[in-house]
PDB file of C-alpha atoms (C1' of nucleotides) in Angstrom:
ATOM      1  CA  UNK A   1      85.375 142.346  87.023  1.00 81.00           C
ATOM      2  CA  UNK A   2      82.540 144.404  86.082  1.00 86.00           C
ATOM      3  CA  UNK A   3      80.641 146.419  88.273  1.00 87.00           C
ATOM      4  CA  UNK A   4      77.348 144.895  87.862  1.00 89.00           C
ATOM      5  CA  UNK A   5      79.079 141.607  88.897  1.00 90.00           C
ATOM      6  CA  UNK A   6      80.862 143.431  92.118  1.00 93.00           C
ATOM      7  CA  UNK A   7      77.098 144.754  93.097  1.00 94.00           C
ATOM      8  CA  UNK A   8      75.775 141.078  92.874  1.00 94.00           C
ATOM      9  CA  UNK A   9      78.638 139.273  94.998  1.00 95.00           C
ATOM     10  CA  UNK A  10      78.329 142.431  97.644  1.00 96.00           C
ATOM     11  CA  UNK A  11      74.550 141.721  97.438  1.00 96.00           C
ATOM     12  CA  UNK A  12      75.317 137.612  98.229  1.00 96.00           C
ATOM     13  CA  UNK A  13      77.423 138.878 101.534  1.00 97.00           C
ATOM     14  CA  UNK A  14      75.027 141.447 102.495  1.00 97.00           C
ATOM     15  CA  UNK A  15      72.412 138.376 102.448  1.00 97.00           C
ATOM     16  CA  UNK A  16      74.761 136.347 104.818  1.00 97.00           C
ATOM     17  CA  UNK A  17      75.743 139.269 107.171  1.00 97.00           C
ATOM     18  CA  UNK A  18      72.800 139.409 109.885  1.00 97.00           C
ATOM     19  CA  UNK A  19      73.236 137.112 112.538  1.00 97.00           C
ATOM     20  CA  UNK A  20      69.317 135.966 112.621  1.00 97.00           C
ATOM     21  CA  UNK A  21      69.622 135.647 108.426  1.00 97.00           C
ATOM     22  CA  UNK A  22      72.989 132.944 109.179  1.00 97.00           C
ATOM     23  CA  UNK A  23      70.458 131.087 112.060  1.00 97.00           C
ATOM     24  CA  UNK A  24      68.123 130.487 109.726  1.00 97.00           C
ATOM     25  CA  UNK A  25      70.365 128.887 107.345  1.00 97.00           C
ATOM     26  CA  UNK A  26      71.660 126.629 109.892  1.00 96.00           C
ATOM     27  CA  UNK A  27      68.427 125.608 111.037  1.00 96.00           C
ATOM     28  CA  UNK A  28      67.539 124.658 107.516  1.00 97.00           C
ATOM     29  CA  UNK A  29      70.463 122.621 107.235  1.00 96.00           C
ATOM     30  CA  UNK A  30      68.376 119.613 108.232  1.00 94.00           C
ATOM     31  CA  UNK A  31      65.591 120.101 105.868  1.00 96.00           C
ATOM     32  CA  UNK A  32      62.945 122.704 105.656  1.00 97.00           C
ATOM     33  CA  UNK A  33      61.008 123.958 108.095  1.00 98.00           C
ATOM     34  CA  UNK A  34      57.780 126.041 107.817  1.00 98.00           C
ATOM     35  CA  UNK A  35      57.677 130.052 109.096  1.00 98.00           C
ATOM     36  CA  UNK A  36      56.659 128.888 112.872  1.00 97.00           C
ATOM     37  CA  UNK A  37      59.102 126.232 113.148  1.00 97.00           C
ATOM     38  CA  UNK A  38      61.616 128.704 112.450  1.00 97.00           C
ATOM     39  CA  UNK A  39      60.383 131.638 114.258  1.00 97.00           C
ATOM     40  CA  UNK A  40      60.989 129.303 117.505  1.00 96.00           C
ATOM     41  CA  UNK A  41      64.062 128.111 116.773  1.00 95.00           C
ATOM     42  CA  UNK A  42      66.070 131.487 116.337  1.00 96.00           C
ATOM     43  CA  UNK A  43      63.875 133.248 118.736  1.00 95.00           C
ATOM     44  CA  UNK A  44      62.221 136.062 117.437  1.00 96.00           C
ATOM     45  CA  UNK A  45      58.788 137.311 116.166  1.00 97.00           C
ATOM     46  CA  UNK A  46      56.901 136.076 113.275  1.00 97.00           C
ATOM     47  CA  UNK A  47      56.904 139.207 111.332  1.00 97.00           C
ATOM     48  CA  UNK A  48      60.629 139.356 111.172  1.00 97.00           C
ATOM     49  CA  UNK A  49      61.405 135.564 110.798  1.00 98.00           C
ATOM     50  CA  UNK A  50      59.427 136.240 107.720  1.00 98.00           C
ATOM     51  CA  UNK A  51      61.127 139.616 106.629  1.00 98.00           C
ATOM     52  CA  UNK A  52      64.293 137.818 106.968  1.00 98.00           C
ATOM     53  CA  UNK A  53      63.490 134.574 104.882  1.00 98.00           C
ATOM     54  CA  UNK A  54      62.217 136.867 102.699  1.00 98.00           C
ATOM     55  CA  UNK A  55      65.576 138.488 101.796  1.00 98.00           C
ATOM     56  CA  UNK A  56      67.540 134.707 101.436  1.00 98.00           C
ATOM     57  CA  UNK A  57      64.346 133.778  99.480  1.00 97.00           C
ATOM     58  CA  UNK A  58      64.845 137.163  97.105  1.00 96.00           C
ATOM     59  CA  UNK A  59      69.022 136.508  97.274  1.00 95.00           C
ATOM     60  CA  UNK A  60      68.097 132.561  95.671  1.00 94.00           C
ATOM     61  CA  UNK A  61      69.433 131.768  98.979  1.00 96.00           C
ATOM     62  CA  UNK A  62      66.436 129.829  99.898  1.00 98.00           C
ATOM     63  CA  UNK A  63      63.066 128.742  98.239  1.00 97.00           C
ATOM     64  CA  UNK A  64      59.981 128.459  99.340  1.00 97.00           C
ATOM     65  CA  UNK A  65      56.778 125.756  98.871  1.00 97.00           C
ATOM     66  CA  UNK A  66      53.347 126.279  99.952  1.00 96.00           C
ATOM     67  CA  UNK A  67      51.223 123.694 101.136  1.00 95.00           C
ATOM     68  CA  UNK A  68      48.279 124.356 102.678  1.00 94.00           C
ATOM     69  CA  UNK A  69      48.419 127.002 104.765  1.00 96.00           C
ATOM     70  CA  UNK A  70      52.417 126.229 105.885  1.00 97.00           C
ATOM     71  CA  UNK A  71      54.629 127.777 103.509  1.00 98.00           C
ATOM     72  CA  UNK A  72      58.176 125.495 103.929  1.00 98.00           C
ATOM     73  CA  UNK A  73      61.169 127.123 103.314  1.00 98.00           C
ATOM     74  CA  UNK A  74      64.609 125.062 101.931  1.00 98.00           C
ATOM     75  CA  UNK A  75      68.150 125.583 101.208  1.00 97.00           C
ATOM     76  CA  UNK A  76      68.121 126.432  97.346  1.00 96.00           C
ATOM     77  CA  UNK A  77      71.668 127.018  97.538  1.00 94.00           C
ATOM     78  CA  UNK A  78      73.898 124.586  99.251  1.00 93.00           C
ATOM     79  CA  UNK A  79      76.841 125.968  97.891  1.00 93.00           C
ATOM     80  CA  UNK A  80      76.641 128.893 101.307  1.00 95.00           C
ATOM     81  CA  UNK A  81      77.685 125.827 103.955  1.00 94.00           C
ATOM     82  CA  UNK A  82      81.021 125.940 102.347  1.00 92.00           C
ATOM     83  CA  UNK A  83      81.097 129.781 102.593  1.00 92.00           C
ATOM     84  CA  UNK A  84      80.328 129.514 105.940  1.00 90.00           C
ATOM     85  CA  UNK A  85      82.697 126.749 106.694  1.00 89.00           C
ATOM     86  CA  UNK A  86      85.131 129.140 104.723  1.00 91.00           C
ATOM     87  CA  UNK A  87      84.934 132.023 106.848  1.00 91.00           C
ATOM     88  CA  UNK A  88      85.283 129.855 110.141  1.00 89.00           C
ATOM     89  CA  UNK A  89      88.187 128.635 109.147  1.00 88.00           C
ATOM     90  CA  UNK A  90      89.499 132.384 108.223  1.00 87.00           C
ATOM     91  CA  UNK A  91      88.358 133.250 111.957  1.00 88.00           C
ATOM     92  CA  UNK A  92      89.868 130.405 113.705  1.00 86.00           C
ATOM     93  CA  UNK A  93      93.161 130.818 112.213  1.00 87.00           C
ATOM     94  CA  UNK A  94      93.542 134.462 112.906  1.00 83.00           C
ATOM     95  CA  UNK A  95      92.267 134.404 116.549  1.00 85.00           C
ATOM     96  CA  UNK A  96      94.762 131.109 116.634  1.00 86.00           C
ATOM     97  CA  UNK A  97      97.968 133.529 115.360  1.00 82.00           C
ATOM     98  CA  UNK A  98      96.926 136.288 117.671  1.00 81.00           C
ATOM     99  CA  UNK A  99      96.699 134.250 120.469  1.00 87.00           C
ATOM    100  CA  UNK A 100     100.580 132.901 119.357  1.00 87.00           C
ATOM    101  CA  UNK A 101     101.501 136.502 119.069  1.00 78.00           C
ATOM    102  CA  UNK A 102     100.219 137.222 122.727  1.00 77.00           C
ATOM    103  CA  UNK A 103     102.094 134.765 124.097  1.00 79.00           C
ATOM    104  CA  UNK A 104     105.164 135.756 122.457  1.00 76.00           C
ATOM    105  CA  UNK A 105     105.587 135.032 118.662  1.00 67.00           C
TER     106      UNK A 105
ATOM    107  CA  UNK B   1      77.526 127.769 116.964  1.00 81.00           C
ATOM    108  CA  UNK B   2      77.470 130.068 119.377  1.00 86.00           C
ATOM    109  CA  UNK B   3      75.316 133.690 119.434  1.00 87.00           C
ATOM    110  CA  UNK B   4      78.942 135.121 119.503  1.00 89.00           C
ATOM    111  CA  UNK B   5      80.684 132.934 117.049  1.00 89.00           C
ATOM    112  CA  UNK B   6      77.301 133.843 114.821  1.00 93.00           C
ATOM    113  CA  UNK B   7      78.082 137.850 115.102  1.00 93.00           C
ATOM    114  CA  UNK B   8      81.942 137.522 114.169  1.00 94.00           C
ATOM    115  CA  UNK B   9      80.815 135.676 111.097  1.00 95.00           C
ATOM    116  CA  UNK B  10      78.149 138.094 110.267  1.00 96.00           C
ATOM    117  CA  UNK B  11      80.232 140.593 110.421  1.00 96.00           C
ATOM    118  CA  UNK B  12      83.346 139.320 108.308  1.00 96.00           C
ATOM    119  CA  UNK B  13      80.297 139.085 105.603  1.00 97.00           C
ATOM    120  CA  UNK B  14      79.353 142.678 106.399  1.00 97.00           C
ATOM    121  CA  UNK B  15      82.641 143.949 105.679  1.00 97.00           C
ATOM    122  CA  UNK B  16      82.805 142.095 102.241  1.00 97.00           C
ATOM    123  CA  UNK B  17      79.325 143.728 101.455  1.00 97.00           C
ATOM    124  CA  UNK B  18      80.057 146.349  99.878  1.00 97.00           C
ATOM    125  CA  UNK B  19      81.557 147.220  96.074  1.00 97.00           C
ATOM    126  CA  UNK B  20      83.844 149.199  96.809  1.00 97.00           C
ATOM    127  CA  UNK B  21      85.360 147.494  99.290  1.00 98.00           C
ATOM    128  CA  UNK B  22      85.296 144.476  97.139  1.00 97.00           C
ATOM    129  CA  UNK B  23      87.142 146.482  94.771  1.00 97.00           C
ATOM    130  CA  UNK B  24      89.902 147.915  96.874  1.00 97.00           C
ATOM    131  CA  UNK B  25      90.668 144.165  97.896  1.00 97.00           C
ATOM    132  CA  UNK B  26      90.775 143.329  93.942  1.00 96.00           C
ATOM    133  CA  UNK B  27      93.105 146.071  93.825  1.00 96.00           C
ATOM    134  CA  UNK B  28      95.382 144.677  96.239  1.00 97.00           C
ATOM    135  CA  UNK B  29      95.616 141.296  95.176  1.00 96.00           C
ATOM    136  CA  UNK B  30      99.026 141.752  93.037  1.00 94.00           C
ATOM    137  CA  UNK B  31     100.475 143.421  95.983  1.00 96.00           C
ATOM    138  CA  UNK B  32     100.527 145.970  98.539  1.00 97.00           C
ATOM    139  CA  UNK B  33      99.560 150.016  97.023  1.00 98.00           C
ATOM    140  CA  UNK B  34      99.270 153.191  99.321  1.00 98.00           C
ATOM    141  CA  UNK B  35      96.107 155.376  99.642  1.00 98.00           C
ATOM    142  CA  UNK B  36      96.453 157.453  96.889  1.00 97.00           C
ATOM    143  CA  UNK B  37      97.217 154.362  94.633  1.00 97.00           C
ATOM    144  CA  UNK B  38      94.376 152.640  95.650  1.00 98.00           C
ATOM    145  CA  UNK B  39      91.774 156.006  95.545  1.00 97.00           C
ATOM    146  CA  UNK B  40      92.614 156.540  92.079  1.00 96.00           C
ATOM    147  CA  UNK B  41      91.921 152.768  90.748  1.00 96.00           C
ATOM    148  CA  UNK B  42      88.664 152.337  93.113  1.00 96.00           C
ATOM    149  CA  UNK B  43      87.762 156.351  91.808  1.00 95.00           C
ATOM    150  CA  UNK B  44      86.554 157.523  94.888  1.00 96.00           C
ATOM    151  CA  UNK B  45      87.726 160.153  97.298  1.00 97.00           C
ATOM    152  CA  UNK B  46      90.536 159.810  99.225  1.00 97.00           C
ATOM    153  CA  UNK B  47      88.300 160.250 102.556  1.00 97.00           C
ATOM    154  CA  UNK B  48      86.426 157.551 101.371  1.00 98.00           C
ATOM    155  CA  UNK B  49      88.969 155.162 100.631  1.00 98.00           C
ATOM    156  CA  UNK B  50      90.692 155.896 103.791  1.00 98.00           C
ATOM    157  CA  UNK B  51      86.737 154.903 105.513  1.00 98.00           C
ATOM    158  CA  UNK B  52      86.665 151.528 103.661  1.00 98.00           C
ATOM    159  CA  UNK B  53      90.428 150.725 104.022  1.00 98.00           C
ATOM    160  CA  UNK B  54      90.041 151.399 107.952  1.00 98.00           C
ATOM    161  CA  UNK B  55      86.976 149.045 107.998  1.00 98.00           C
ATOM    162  CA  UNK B  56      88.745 146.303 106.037  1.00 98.00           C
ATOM    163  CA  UNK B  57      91.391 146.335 108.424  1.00 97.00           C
ATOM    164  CA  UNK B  58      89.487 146.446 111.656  1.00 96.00           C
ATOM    165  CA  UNK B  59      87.613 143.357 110.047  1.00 95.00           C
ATOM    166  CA  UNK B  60      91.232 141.400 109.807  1.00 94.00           C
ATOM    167  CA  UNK B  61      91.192 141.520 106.439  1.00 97.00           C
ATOM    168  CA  UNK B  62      93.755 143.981 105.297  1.00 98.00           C
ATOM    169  CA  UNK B  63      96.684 145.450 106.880  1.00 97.00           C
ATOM    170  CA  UNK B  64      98.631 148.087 107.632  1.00 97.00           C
ATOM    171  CA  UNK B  65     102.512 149.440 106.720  1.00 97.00           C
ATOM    172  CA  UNK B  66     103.496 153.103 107.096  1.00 97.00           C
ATOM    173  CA  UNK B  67     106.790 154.300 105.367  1.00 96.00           C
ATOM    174  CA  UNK B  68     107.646 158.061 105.634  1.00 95.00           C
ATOM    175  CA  UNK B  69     104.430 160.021 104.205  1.00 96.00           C
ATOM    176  CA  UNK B  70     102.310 156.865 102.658  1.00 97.00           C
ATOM    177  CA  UNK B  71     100.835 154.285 104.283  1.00 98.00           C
ATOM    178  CA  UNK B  72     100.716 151.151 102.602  1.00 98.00           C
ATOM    179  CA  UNK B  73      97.680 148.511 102.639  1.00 98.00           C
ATOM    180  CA  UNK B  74      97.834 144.441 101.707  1.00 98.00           C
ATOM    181  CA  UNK B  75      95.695 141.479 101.844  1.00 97.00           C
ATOM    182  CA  UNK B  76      96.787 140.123 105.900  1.00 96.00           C
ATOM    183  CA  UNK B  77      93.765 137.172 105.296  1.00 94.00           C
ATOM    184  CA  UNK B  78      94.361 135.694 101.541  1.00 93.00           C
ATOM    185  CA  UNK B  79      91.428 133.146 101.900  1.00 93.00           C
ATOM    186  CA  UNK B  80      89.301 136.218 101.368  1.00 95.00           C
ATOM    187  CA  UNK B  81      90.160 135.316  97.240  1.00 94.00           C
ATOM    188  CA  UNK B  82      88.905 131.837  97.073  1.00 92.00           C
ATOM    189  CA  UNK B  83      85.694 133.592  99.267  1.00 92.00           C
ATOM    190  CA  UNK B  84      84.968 135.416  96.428  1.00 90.00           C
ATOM    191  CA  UNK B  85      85.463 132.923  94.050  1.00 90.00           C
ATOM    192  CA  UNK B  86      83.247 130.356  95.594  1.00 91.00           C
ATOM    193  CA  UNK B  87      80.556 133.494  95.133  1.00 91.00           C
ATOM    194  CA  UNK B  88      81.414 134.058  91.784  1.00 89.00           C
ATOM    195  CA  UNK B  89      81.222 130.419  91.148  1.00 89.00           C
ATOM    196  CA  UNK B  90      77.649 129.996  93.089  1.00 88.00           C
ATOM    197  CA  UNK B  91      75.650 132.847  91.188  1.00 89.00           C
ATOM    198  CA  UNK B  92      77.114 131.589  87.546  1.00 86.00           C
ATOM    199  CA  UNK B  93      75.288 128.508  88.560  1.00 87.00           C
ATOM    200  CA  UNK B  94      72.179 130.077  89.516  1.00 84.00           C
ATOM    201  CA  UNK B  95      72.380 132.264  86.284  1.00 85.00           C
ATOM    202  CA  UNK B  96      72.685 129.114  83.846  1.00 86.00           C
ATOM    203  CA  UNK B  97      70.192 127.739  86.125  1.00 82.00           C
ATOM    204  CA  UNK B  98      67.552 130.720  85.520  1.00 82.00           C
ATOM    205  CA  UNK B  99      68.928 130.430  81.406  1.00 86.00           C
ATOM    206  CA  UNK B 100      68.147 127.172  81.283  1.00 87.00           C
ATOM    207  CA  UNK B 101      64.220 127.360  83.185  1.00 77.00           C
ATOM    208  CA  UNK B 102      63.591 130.468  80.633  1.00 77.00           C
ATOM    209  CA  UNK B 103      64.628 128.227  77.679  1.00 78.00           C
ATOM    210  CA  UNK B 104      61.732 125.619  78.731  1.00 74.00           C
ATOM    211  CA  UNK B 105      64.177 123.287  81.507  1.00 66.00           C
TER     212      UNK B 105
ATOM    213  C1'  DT C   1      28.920 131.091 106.382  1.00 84.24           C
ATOM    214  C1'  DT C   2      31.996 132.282 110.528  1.00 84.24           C
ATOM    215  C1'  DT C   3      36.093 131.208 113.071  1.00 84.24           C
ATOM    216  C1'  DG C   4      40.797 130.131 113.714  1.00 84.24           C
ATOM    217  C1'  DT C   5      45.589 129.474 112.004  1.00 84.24           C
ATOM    218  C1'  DT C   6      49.549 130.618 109.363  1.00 84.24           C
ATOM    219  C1'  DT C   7      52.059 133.810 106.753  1.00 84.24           C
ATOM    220  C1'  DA C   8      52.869 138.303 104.468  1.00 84.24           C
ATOM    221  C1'  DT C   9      52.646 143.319 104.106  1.00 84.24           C
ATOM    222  C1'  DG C  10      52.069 148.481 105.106  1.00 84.24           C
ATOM    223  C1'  DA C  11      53.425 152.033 108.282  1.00 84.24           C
ATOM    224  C1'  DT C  12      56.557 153.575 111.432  1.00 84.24           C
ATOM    225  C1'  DC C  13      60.728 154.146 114.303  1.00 84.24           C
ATOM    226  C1'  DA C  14      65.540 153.944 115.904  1.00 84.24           C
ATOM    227  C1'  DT C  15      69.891 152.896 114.531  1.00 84.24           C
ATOM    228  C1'  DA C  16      73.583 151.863 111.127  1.00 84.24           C
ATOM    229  C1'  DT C  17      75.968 152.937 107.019  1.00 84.24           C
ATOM    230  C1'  DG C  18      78.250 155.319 103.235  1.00 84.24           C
ATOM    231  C1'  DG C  19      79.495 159.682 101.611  1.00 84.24           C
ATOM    232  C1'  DT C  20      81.240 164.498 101.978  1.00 84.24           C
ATOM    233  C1'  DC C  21      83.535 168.732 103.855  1.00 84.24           C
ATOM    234  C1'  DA C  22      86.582 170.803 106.984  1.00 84.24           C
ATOM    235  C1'  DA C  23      90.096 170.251 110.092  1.00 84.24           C
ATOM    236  C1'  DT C  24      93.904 167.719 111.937  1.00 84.24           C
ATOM    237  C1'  DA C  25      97.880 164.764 112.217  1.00 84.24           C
ATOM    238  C1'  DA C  26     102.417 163.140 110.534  1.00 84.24           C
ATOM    239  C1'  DA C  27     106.334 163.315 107.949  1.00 84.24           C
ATOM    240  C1'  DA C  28     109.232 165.101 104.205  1.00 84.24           C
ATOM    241  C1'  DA C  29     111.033 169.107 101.603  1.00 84.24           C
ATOM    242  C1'  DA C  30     112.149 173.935 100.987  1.00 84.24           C
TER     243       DA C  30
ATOM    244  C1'  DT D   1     111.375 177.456 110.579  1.00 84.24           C
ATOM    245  C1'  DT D   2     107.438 177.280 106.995  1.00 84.24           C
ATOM    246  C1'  DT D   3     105.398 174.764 103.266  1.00 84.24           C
ATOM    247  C1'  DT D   4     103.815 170.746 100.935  1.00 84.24           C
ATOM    248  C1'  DT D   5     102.220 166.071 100.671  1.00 84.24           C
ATOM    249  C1'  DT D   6      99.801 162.026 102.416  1.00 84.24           C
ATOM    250  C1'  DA D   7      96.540 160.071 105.364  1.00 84.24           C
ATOM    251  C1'  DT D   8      93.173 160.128 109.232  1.00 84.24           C
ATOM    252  C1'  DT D   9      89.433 161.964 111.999  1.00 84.24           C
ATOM    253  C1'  DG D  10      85.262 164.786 113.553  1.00 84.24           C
ATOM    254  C1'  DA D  11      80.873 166.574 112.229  1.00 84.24           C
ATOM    255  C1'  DC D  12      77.182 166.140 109.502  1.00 84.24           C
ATOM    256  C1'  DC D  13      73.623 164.448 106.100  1.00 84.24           C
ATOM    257  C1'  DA D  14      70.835 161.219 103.329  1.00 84.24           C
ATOM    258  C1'  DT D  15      69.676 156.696 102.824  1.00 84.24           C
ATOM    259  C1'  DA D  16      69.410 151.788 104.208  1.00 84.24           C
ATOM    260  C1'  DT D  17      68.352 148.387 107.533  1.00 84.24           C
ATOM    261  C1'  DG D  18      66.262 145.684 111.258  1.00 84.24           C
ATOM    262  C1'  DA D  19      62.521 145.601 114.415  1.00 84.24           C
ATOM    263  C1'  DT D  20      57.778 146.226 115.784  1.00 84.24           C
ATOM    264  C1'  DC D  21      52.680 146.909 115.620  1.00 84.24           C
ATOM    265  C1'  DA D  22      48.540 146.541 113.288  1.00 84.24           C
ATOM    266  C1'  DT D  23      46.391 144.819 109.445  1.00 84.24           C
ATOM    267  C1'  DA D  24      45.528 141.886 105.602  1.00 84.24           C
ATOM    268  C1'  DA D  25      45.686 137.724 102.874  1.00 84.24           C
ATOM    269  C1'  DA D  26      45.262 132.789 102.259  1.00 84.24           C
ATOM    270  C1'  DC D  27      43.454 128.721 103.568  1.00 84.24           C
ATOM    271  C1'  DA D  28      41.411 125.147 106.671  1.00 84.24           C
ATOM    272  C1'  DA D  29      37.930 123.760 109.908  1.00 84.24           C
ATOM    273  C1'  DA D  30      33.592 124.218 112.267  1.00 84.24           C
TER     274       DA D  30
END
DNA sequence: TTTGTTTATGATCATATGGTCAATAAAAAA
DNA sequence: TTTTTTATTGACCATATGATCATAAACAAA
């Protein structure tokens, strides 16, 4: 493994690793949505809802498509539900075996 | 998905966000290697290494041994391989993709 | 044209992160 | 005991990151 390819996959985690950044995903699941849409539904302002789908935009997380003066945003990459779905798998099975190994093994 | 369940998945990204923690992980996949092992195949300071290996642990990912002067770290979360993979497998795709649009679709 | 609406960007700030050096454990060997 | 080896921790620094405010750009409507 290369370290041009290890800088890419760490950059393709970074993308995922904001809270707001994994809310916007999820709210795209559905279909796209346009900046204001979005700003409501995670809760924040419009300045950062738009810093934010920036970076999934720039990490070919998401794309984007103008039309008039909305710009929608989509899911480019559909792949990230599974990684997602991955990782709360990973979480429920370790909070399941520490819960075992509080109550005794 | 909760705001919580949203920060603990965040942050397992977080911790696989960085090179050379991706490394030290690659490093331990044939089995378990002390610090000094695992410093001089990542080629960073020992400091270092003991920073990242600490972080991978607190994130559930690694884990800890000590026998007489070393301590010795291993993958405790082995899903964290087919994690990578699916990213591996996700930005070949968009490469061949971007190949393919420069070529004229 | 002017006005209003939607989105993006520049400047700035506070905090987080990765890295380093020095010092400190902790355990084995002399 | 003292010395050596291995690993961790505290203090610090430079940079990166997320958030915010004000402004600008792009476009539609009046």
């Amino acid at each position: 493994m290369s370290g041009e390819a290890l800088e890419m996959i760490a950059a393709r985690f970074k993308a995922l690793s904001e809270p707001t950044r994994l809310k916007l995903i999820i709210a795209l699941e559905a279909g796209e949505k346009n900046v204001t849409e979005l700003m409501e539904l995670v809760g924040t302002t419009q300045t950062n809802t738009s810093r934010h789908l920036q970076n999934l935009t720039d990490s070919g997380i998401l794309a984007r498509r103008k039309e008039g003066l909305n710009v929608f945003y989509f899911i480019a990459d559909k792949s990230i539900f599974e990684l997602c779905d991955h990782v709360c798998g990973s979480l429920e099975r370790r909070f399941q075996s520490q819960q075992n190994a509080f109550r005794g093994e």
